GROMACS .gro file of C-alpha atoms in nm:
model
  435
    1MET     CA    1   9.245   6.803  -7.159
    2ALA     CA    2   9.624   6.782  -7.126
    3SER     CA    3   9.737   6.618  -6.804
    4GLU     CA    4   9.944   6.767  -6.525
    5LYS     CA    5  10.185   6.583  -6.299
    6HIS     CA    6  10.345   6.711  -5.980
    7PHE     CA    7  10.673   6.598  -5.821
    8LYS     CA    8  10.875   6.731  -5.531
    9TYR     CA    9  11.197   6.693  -5.734
   10VAL     CA   10  11.236   6.694  -6.111
   11ILE     CA   11  11.559   6.618  -6.296
   12LEU     CA   12  11.539   6.755  -6.651
   13GLY     CA   13  11.766   6.548  -6.876
   14GLY     CA   14  11.843   6.177  -6.878
   15GLY     CA   15  12.219   6.152  -6.919
   16VAL     CA   16  12.505   6.074  -6.685
   17ALA     CA   17  12.433   6.360  -6.443
   18ALA     CA   18  12.066   6.257  -6.413
   19GLY     CA   19  12.152   5.895  -6.337
   20TYR     CA   20  12.409   5.982  -6.071
   21ALA     CA   21  12.169   6.237  -5.917
   22ALA     CA   22  11.900   5.968  -5.894
   23ARG     CA   23  12.142   5.732  -5.719
   24GLU     CA   24  12.238   6.007  -5.471
   25PHE     CA   25  11.871   6.092  -5.403
   26ASP     CA   26  11.812   5.724  -5.325
   27LYS     CA   27  12.116   5.718  -5.095
   28GLN     CA   28  12.000   6.032  -4.911
   29GLY     CA   29  11.642   5.905  -4.891
   30VAL     CA   30  11.355   5.991  -5.121
   31LYS     CA   31  10.994   5.877  -5.089
   32PRO     CA   32  10.823   5.690  -5.373
   33GLY     CA   33  10.661   5.938  -5.612
   34GLU     CA   34  10.875   6.235  -5.505
   35LEU     CA   35  11.134   6.221  -5.785
   36ALA     CA   36  11.099   6.219  -6.162
   37ILE     CA   37  11.354   6.217  -6.444
   38ILE     CA   38  11.231   6.366  -6.772
   39SER     CA   39  11.446   6.260  -7.069
   40LYS     CA   40  11.416   6.304  -7.443
   41GLU     CA   41  11.604   5.975  -7.490
   42ALA     CA   42  11.414   5.647  -7.504
   43VAL     CA   43  11.635   5.463  -7.253
   44ALA     CA   44  11.730   5.495  -6.886
   45PRO     CA   45  12.050   5.694  -6.807
   46TYR     CA   46  12.370   5.533  -6.937
   47GLU     CA   47  12.742   5.600  -6.939
   48ARG     CA   48  12.774   5.817  -7.248
   49PRO     CA   49  13.151   5.768  -7.306
   50ALA     CA   50  13.086   5.407  -7.413
   51LEU     CA   51  12.925   5.535  -7.734
   52SER     CA   52  13.254   5.644  -7.891
   53LYS     CA   53  13.444   5.342  -7.761
   54ALA     CA   54  13.316   4.993  -7.675
   55TYR     CA   55  12.974   5.043  -7.839
   56LEU     CA   56  13.145   5.063  -8.179
   57PHE     CA   57  13.392   4.774  -8.139
   58PRO     CA   58  13.375   4.513  -8.419
   59GLN     CA   59  13.406   4.226  -8.166
   60ASN     CA   60  13.188   4.195  -7.854
   61PRO     CA   61  13.058   4.551  -7.861
   62ALA     CA   62  12.898   4.699  -7.550
   63ARG     CA   63  12.517   4.710  -7.558
   64LEU     CA   64  12.249   4.818  -7.315
   65PRO     CA   65  12.165   4.718  -7.050
   66GLY     CA   66  12.540   4.661  -7.002
   67PHE     CA   67  12.647   5.022  -6.957
   68HIS     CA   68  12.366   5.193  -6.769
   69VAL     CA   69  12.493   5.420  -6.492
   70CYS     CA   70  12.674   5.384  -6.259
   71VAL     CA   71  12.908   5.113  -6.397
   72GLY     CA   72  13.151   5.362  -6.551
   73SER     CA   73  13.279   5.460  -6.207
   74GLY     CA   74  13.262   5.110  -6.062
   75GLY     CA   75  12.916   5.160  -5.910
   76GLU     CA   76  12.604   4.946  -5.933
   77ARG     CA   77  12.417   4.926  -6.263
   78LEU     CA   78  12.080   5.102  -6.243
   79LEU     CA   79  11.847   4.913  -6.474
   80PRO     CA   80  11.506   5.061  -6.567
   81GLU     CA   81  11.354   4.831  -6.299
   82TRP     CA   82  11.570   4.997  -6.031
   83TYR     CA   83  11.385   5.326  -6.082
   84SER     CA   84  11.042   5.164  -6.057
   85GLU     CA   85  11.144   4.966  -5.747
   86LYS     CA   86  11.253   5.292  -5.581
   87GLY     CA   87  10.937   5.476  -5.687
   88ILE     CA   88  11.136   5.711  -5.911
   89GLU     CA   89  10.938   5.803  -6.220
   90LEU     CA   90  11.138   5.768  -6.541
   91ILE     CA   91  10.960   5.976  -6.805
   92LEU     CA   92  11.133   5.884  -7.133
   93SER     CA   93  11.103   6.001  -7.495
   94THR     CA   94  10.969   6.330  -7.364
   95GLU     CA   95  11.093   6.661  -7.501
   96ILE     CA   96  11.029   6.967  -7.286
   97ALA     CA   97  10.933   7.261  -7.509
   98LYS     CA   98  10.883   7.529  -7.244
   99ALA     CA   99  11.014   7.595  -6.895
  100ASP     CA  100  10.864   7.860  -6.667
  101LEU     CA  101  11.080   7.888  -6.358
  102ALA     CA  102  10.853   8.151  -6.196
  103SER     CA  103  10.556   7.913  -6.189
  104LYS     CA  104  10.777   7.602  -6.152
  105THR     CA  105  10.623   7.445  -6.461
  106LEU     CA  106  10.765   7.244  -6.749
  107THR     CA  107  10.555   7.180  -7.059
  108SER     CA  108  10.628   6.896  -7.300
  109ALA     CA  109  10.611   6.916  -7.679
  110THR     CA  110  10.280   6.724  -7.658
  111GLY     CA  111  10.132   6.965  -7.404
  112VAL     CA  112  10.177   6.765  -7.082
  113THR     CA  113  10.270   6.988  -6.788
  114PHE     CA  114  10.496   6.893  -6.500
  115THR     CA  115  10.523   7.101  -6.184
  116TYR     CA  116  10.797   7.074  -5.925
  117GLU     CA  117  10.927   7.219  -5.601
  118ILE     CA  118  11.295   7.166  -5.684
  119LEU     CA  119  11.441   7.144  -6.034
  120LEU     CA  120  11.777   7.002  -6.142
  121ILE     CA  121  11.873   7.115  -6.491
  122ALA     CA  122  12.079   6.830  -6.640
  123THR     CA  123  12.012   6.895  -7.007
  124GLY     CA  124  12.374   6.844  -7.114
  125SER     CA  125  12.506   6.941  -7.455
  126THR     CA  126  12.408   6.893  -7.815
  127VAL     CA  127  12.642   6.851  -8.109
  128ILE     CA  128  12.729   7.143  -8.332
  129ASN     CA  129  12.583   7.048  -8.670
  130LEU     CA  130  12.735   7.155  -9.002
  131SER     CA  131  12.382   7.236  -9.124
  132ASP     CA  132  12.385   7.515  -8.862
  133PHE     CA  133  12.657   7.682  -9.071
  134GLY     CA  134  12.470   7.622  -9.396
  135THR     CA  135  12.745   7.397  -9.534
  136PRO     CA  136  12.618   7.282  -9.879
  137GLY     CA  137  12.517   6.915  -9.884
  138ALA     CA  138  12.545   6.884  -9.503
  139ASP     CA  139  12.209   6.708  -9.484
  140SER     CA  140  12.313   6.423  -9.719
  141ASN     CA  141  12.270   6.064  -9.593
  142ASN     CA  142  12.556   5.904  -9.398
  143ILE     CA  143  12.686   6.233  -9.259
  144LEU     CA  144  12.676   6.129  -8.897
  145TYR     CA  145  12.723   6.281  -8.551
  146LEU     CA  146  12.762   6.115  -8.214
  147ARG     CA  147  12.588   6.221  -7.896
  148GLU     CA  148  12.312   5.976  -7.811
  149ILE     CA  149  12.254   5.605  -7.847
  150ASP     CA  150  12.041   5.657  -8.162
  151ASP     CA  151  12.339   5.828  -8.325
  152ALA     CA  152  12.564   5.537  -8.229
  153ASP     CA  153  12.316   5.289  -8.381
  154LYS     CA  154  12.319   5.483  -8.710
  155LEU     CA  155  12.699   5.472  -8.710
  156VAL     CA  156  12.702   5.096  -8.644
  157ALA     CA  157  12.459   5.041  -8.932
  158ALA     CA  158  12.667   5.260  -9.165
  159MET     CA  159  12.991   5.076  -9.076
  160GLN     CA  160  12.824   4.743  -9.149
  161ALA     CA  161  12.677   4.867  -9.478
  162LYS     CA  162  13.005   5.024  -9.595
  163LYS     CA  163  13.259   4.756  -9.488
  164GLY     CA  164  13.589   4.825  -9.663
  165GLY     CA  165  13.462   5.170  -9.765
  166LYS     CA  166  13.599   5.518  -9.703
  167ALA     CA  167  13.524   5.743  -9.410
  168VAL     CA  168  13.613   6.107  -9.362
  169VAL     CA  169  13.620   6.224  -9.000
  170ILE     CA  170  13.578   6.598  -8.957
  171GLY     CA  171  13.728   6.733  -8.636
  172GLY     CA  172  14.048   6.669  -8.444
  173GLY     CA  173  13.917   6.655  -8.087
  174TYR     CA  174  13.806   6.364  -7.867
  175ILE     CA  175  13.532   6.246  -8.102
  176GLY     CA  176  13.756   6.280  -8.409
  177LEU     CA  177  14.039   6.081  -8.253
  178GLU     CA  178  13.826   5.813  -8.086
  179LEU     CA  179  13.603   5.756  -8.390
  180SER     CA  180  13.891   5.751  -8.639
  181ALA     CA  181  14.043   5.468  -8.434
  182VAL     CA  182  13.720   5.273  -8.408
  183LEU     CA  183  13.635   5.313  -8.781
  184LYS     CA  184  13.981   5.177  -8.861
  185LEU     CA  185  13.918   4.877  -8.631
  186ASN     CA  186  13.600   4.816  -8.832
  187ASP     CA  187  13.802   4.781  -9.153
  188ILE     CA  188  13.719   5.122  -9.294
  189ASP     CA  189  13.966   5.351  -9.469
  190VAL     CA  190  13.991   5.672  -9.260
  191THR     CA  191  14.094   6.029  -9.333
  192MET     CA  192  14.078   6.288  -9.053
  193VAL     CA  193  14.034   6.654  -9.145
  194PHE     CA  194  14.068   6.949  -8.907
  195PRO     CA  195  14.156   7.318  -8.940
  196GLU     CA  196  14.404   7.349  -8.652
  197PRO     CA  197  14.780   7.293  -8.684
  198TRP     CA  198  14.757   6.979  -8.467
  199CYS     CA  199  14.500   6.750  -8.302
  200MET     CA  200  14.333   6.827  -7.965
  201PRO     CA  201  14.476   7.181  -7.963
  202ARG     CA  202  14.280   7.289  -7.655
  203LEU     CA  203  14.482   7.046  -7.444
  204PHE     CA  204  14.769   6.891  -7.639
  205THR     CA  205  15.100   7.068  -7.692
  206ALA     CA  206  15.261   7.028  -8.037
  207ASP     CA  207  15.489   6.758  -7.887
  208ILE     CA  208  15.204   6.552  -7.743
  209ALA     CA  209  14.999   6.584  -8.063
  210ALA     CA  210  15.296   6.476  -8.279
  211PHE     CA  211  15.301   6.139  -8.098
  212TYR     CA  212  14.929   6.067  -8.156
  213GLU     CA  213  14.936   6.184  -8.517
  214ALA     CA  214  15.235   5.960  -8.596
  215TYR     CA  215  15.080   5.667  -8.408
  216TYR     CA  216  14.756   5.706  -8.605
  217ALA     CA  217  14.947   5.740  -8.933
  218ASN     CA  218  15.127   5.412  -8.853
  219LYS     CA  219  14.783   5.253  -8.807
  220GLY     CA  220  14.686   5.372  -9.156
  221VAL     CA  221  14.479   5.677  -9.061
  222LYS     CA  222  14.541   5.966  -9.301
  223ILE     CA  223  14.547   6.314  -9.147
  224VAL     CA  224  14.471   6.638  -9.333
  225LYS     CA  225  14.541   6.947  -9.120
  226GLY     CA  226  14.487   7.318  -9.166
  227THR     CA  227  14.171   7.301  -9.374
  228LEU     CA  228  13.799   7.242  -9.336
  229ALA     CA  229  13.501   7.091  -9.514
  230VAL     CA  230  13.315   7.350  -9.722
  231GLY     CA  231  13.067   7.119  -9.893
  232PHE     CA  232  12.955   6.763  -9.969
  233ASP     CA  233  12.863   6.582 -10.289
  234ALA     CA  234  12.585   6.325 -10.292
  235ASN     CA  235  12.449   6.074 -10.545
  236ALA     CA  236  12.093   6.048 -10.679
  237ASN     CA  237  11.982   5.867 -10.359
  238GLY     CA  238  12.109   6.152 -10.148
  239ASP     CA  239  12.399   5.945 -10.006
  240VAL     CA  240  12.721   6.134  -9.947
  241THR     CA  241  12.998   6.054 -10.200
  242ALA     CA  242  13.264   6.318 -10.137
  243VAL     CA  243  13.385   6.592  -9.905
  244LYS     CA  244  13.503   6.920 -10.056
  245LEU     CA  245  13.781   7.091  -9.864
  246LYS     CA  246  13.858   7.462  -9.846
  247ASP     CA  247  14.205   7.402  -9.993
  248GLY     CA  248  14.043   7.267 -10.311
  249ARG     CA  249  14.092   6.897 -10.243
  250VAL     CA  250  13.803   6.655 -10.277
  251LEU     CA  251  13.799   6.338 -10.062
  252GLU     CA  252  13.586   6.037 -10.157
  253ALA     CA  253  13.359   5.930  -9.874
  254ASP     CA  254  13.098   5.660  -9.805
  255ILE     CA  255  13.062   5.778  -9.446
  256VAL     CA  256  13.133   6.118  -9.292
  257VAL     CA  257  13.156   6.154  -8.916
  258VAL     CA  258  13.149   6.506  -8.776
  259GLY     CA  259  13.291   6.596  -8.435
  260VAL     CA  260  13.333   6.973  -8.430
  261GLY     CA  261  13.223   7.036  -8.073
  262ALA     CA  262  12.913   7.069  -7.862
  263ARG     CA  263  12.708   7.345  -7.707
  264PRO     CA  264  12.520   7.337  -7.376
  265LEU     CA  265  12.141   7.310  -7.396
  266THR     CA  266  12.029   7.619  -7.204
  267ALA     CA  267  11.780   7.781  -7.445
  268LEU     CA  268  11.475   7.681  -7.236
  269PHE     CA  269  11.597   7.904  -6.953
  270LYS     CA  270  11.712   8.212  -7.149
  271GLY     CA  271  11.631   8.531  -6.962
  272GLN     CA  272  11.503   8.343  -6.656
  273VAL     CA  273  11.833   8.262  -6.486
  274ALA     CA  274  12.182   8.417  -6.466
  275GLU     CA  275  12.425   8.288  -6.730
  276GLU     CA  276  12.801   8.302  -6.760
  277LYS     CA  277  13.063   8.159  -7.000
  278GLY     CA  278  12.800   7.988  -7.214
  279GLY     CA  279  12.640   7.806  -6.921
  280ILE     CA  280  12.399   7.860  -6.632
  281LYS     CA  281  12.576   8.032  -6.344
  282THR     CA  282  12.572   7.842  -6.013
  283ASP     CA  283  12.725   7.860  -5.667
  284ALA     CA  284  12.949   7.593  -5.513
  285PHE     CA  285  12.638   7.381  -5.447
  286PHE     CA  286  12.513   7.409  -5.807
  287GLU     CA  287  12.217   7.629  -5.712
  288THR     CA  288  12.140   7.890  -5.978
  289SER     CA  289  12.028   8.252  -5.933
  290VAL     CA  290  11.673   8.113  -5.894
  291PRO     CA  291  11.629   7.952  -5.549
  292GLY     CA  292  11.539   7.582  -5.572
  293VAL     CA  293  11.672   7.554  -5.928
  294TYR     CA  294  12.003   7.371  -5.970
  295ALA     CA  295  12.219   7.312  -6.278
  296ILE     CA  296  12.463   7.020  -6.309
  297GLY     CA  297  12.702   6.868  -6.563
  298ASP     CA  298  12.783   7.037  -6.896
  299VAL     CA  299  12.539   7.326  -6.851
  300ALA     CA  300  12.674   7.457  -6.519
  301THR     CA  301  12.924   7.743  -6.489
  302PHE     CA  302  13.048   7.703  -6.133
  303PRO     CA  303  13.318   7.843  -5.903
  304MET     CA  304  13.629   7.630  -5.947
  305LYS     CA  305  13.783   7.676  -5.607
  306MET     CA  306  14.132   7.558  -5.701
  307TYR     CA  307  14.179   7.830  -5.962
  308ASN     CA  308  13.950   8.086  -5.806
  309GLU     CA  309  13.741   8.141  -6.119
  310LEU     CA  310  13.412   8.047  -6.279
  311ARG     CA  311  13.438   7.760  -6.525
  312ARG     CA  312  13.219   7.529  -6.727
  313VAL     CA  313  13.341   7.172  -6.768
  314GLU     CA  314  13.221   6.927  -7.034
  315HIS     CA  315  13.332   6.598  -6.888
  316VAL     CA  316  13.176   6.281  -6.751
  317ASP     CA  317  13.373   6.300  -6.424
  318HIS     CA  318  13.229   6.644  -6.345
  319SER     CA  319  12.879   6.531  -6.455
  320ARG     CA  320  12.891   6.256  -6.194
  321LYS     CA  321  13.041   6.466  -5.915
  322SER     CA  322  12.832   6.780  -5.970
  323ALA     CA  323  12.516   6.566  -5.962
  324GLU     CA  324  12.613   6.416  -5.628
  325GLN     CA  325  12.709   6.758  -5.487
  326ALA     CA  326  12.378   6.919  -5.587
  327VAL     CA  327  12.169   6.641  -5.434
  328LYS     CA  328  12.374   6.650  -5.110
  329ALA     CA  329  12.316   7.027  -5.098
  330ILE     CA  330  11.939   6.991  -5.158
  331LYS     CA  331  11.909   6.727  -4.887
  332GLY     CA  332  12.142   6.921  -4.656
  333LYS     CA  333  11.921   7.228  -4.683
  334GLU     CA  334  11.618   7.020  -4.585
  335SER     CA  335  11.788   6.866  -4.283
  336GLY     CA  336  11.981   7.178  -4.180
  337GLU     CA  337  12.317   7.007  -4.226
  338SER     CA  338  12.597   7.197  -4.395
  339VAL     CA  339  12.766   7.052  -4.703
  340PRO     CA  340  13.125   7.139  -4.800
  341GLU     CA  341  13.175   7.350  -5.114
  342TYR     CA  342  13.250   7.169  -5.442
  343GLU     CA  343  13.622   7.113  -5.487
  344TYR     CA  344  13.700   6.991  -5.834
  345LEU     CA  345  14.030   6.895  -5.991
  346PRO     CA  346  13.986   6.906  -6.370
  347TYR     CA  347  14.033   6.560  -6.520
  348PHE     CA  348  14.020   6.445  -6.883
  349TYR     CA  349  14.101   6.113  -7.042
  350SER     CA  350  14.075   5.927  -7.369
  351ARG     CA  351  14.127   5.575  -7.499
  352SER     CA  352  14.186   5.461  -7.856
  353PHE     CA  353  14.366   5.168  -8.020
  354ASP     CA  354  14.601   5.045  -7.741
  355LEU     CA  355  14.648   5.396  -7.607
  356SER     CA  356  14.512   5.553  -7.293
  357TRP     CA  357  14.592   5.895  -7.152
  358GLN     CA  358  14.487   6.100  -6.851
  359PHE     CA  359  14.526   6.469  -6.775
  360TYR     CA  360  14.476   6.650  -6.445
  361GLY     CA  361  14.480   7.017  -6.351
  362ASP     CA  362  14.520   7.322  -6.570
  363ASN     CA  363  14.716   7.338  -6.896
  364VAL     CA  364  14.875   7.680  -6.840
  365GLY     CA  365  15.234   7.805  -6.846
  366GLU     CA  366  15.544   7.638  -6.989
  367THR     CA  367  15.558   7.266  -7.066
  368ILE     CA  368  15.816   6.992  -7.053
  369LEU     CA  369  15.788   6.649  -7.215
  370PHE     CA  370  15.930   6.338  -7.046
  371GLY     CA  371  15.950   5.963  -7.106
  372ASP     CA  372  15.932   5.754  -7.422
  373SER     CA  373  15.717   5.929  -7.682
  374ASP     CA  374  15.837   5.722  -7.977
  375PRO     CA  375  15.519   5.619  -8.164
  376THR     CA  376  15.688   5.300  -8.285
  377SER     CA  377  15.771   5.179  -7.931
  378ALA     CA  378  15.602   4.855  -7.826
  379LYS     CA  379  15.464   5.027  -7.513
  380PRO     CA  380  15.507   5.403  -7.530
  381LYS     CA  381  15.489   5.582  -7.195
  382PHE     CA  382  15.539   5.955  -7.174
  383GLY     CA  383  15.396   6.265  -7.017
  384SER     CA  384  15.405   6.640  -6.976
  385TYR     CA  385  15.399   6.887  -6.691
  386TRP     CA  386  15.267   7.242  -6.718
  387ILE     CA  387  15.463   7.488  -6.502
  388LYS     CA  388  15.344   7.835  -6.403
  389ASP     CA  389  15.485   8.063  -6.130
  390SER     CA  390  15.745   7.789  -6.061
  391LYS     CA  391  15.471   7.540  -5.967
  392VAL     CA  392  15.329   7.241  -6.153
  393PHE     CA  393  14.971   7.323  -6.256
  394GLY     CA  394  14.893   7.038  -6.493
  395ALA     CA  395  15.008   6.682  -6.562
  396PHE     CA  396  14.949   6.450  -6.857
  397LEU     CA  397  15.039   6.084  -6.887
  398GLU     CA  398  15.006   5.831  -7.170
  399GLY     CA  399  15.025   5.461  -7.085
  400GLY     CA  400  15.025   5.507  -6.707
  401SER     CA  401  14.931   5.241  -6.454
  402PRO     CA  402  14.648   5.321  -6.209
  403ASP     CA  403  14.907   5.415  -5.945
  404GLU     CA  404  15.100   5.637  -6.185
  405ASN     CA  405  14.779   5.811  -6.288
  406LYS     CA  406  14.700   5.870  -5.919
  407ALA     CA  407  15.048   6.017  -5.878
  408ILE     CA  408  15.005   6.273  -6.157
  409ALA     CA  409  14.661   6.366  -6.019
  410LYS     CA  410  14.827   6.435  -5.686
  411VAL     CA  411  15.086   6.659  -5.854
  412ALA     CA  412  14.812   6.868  -6.017
  413LYS     CA  413  14.622   6.891  -5.690
  414THR     CA  414  14.918   6.986  -5.467
  415GLN     CA  415  15.100   7.208  -5.723
  416PRO     CA  416  15.453   7.130  -5.598
  417PRO     CA  417  15.729   7.388  -5.655
  418VAL     CA  418  15.982   7.337  -5.936
  419ALA     CA  419  16.328   7.494  -5.925
  420ASN     CA  420  16.474   7.361  -6.248
  421LEU     CA  421  16.289   7.254  -6.563
  422GLU     CA  422  16.582   7.044  -6.691
  423GLU     CA  423  16.584   6.848  -6.363
  424LEU     CA  424  16.208   6.802  -6.385
  425LYS     CA  425  16.239   6.670  -6.741
  426LYS     CA  426  16.507   6.420  -6.626
  427GLU     CA  427  16.303   6.307  -6.326
  428GLY     CA  428  15.984   6.275  -6.531
  429LEU     CA  429  15.739   6.037  -6.367
  430GLN     CA  430  15.971   5.992  -6.064
  431PHE     CA  431  15.889   6.352  -5.969
  432ALA     CA  432  15.521   6.256  -5.935
  433SER     CA  433  15.591   5.933  -5.748
  434LYS     CA  434  15.775   6.122  -5.472
  435ILE     CA  435  15.492   6.368  -5.396
   0.00000   0.00000   0.00000
């Protein structure tokens, strides 16, 4: 007879959002046995961004338990023992195969059922896999993806086995740029391949991208733009040996790393809850169209107050903050206290080699570039502003200090008026420091 377990609150998913929600539940007060986290991963919630950065460093790499939540935002580190001390049940290595929101029941792949009163959907995203497109040879060995700690371990093993070998990185977004840098640091020859005219096209202007592409080229990373992988060759053992490109070129490869995007994991709830823009539609408290069911992190499409529209955000900062907001709202409902609506300023960042950039706001309108964007400079520092309706909507800065990053965040939040773009370009970072 399959067992059944009941909890007052269930968090489905064990990533960043789940960990920060658990911390907030503890802060607001939760009785032992009331809260469970159900995760398909084998470890307690951790700061996922470490996987593409410090986890892969050749010297002194990050390892668990070092980067469990909430260290990434300067909070305390929640070890597995923390959950047991608080009476929070951590149900790991458990895949939920069926969710029935009407009967408030989740059923695992092994037939265990979990019932709840309040559900937080924190299932996050999964990588888009080239096998999904039927790319020939996409299931060869050493064609790797990065989402979870198991993926990172496979990549570490491959880098060690193929020291001095060749890697092809497919994709020109965050994962492509961060992993190309880290493969290079591990003494691997790297070629990046992506179909767009420049890297990070969803955020970077041509000017910004030109800096990073030149910087990477100076570090020995080869970049092939405007084409895609259409197939892979493998040897008799099934190990990848080459990547075939659409333009006819063939690149030798011992390792292939694919970073072509992610999609939110919402399939369990199809037809049971309102959806919008690829995610689960929520209000400003992250409650869905089904009362008592909340969605947080990557899967939530929520009202972004600043821009007066529904958006879905795939970023660690929003995972943390949406988790805290939902739990405050749940607890507020119980105590009859009102909670302010979610106010989110979009924020993205990346680090690779000796570089570090931050972006705040919305990348709409015209752009200006300011500062020193010479990729051969000892310490490049430059940025961009996005101007729409004579106001600054977005701000980007490479090489900023913590105070300078705070200043550009403030610009994006307050949207100061701009009379003259030439003046703004001359003022550059000074403009932000005056706000």
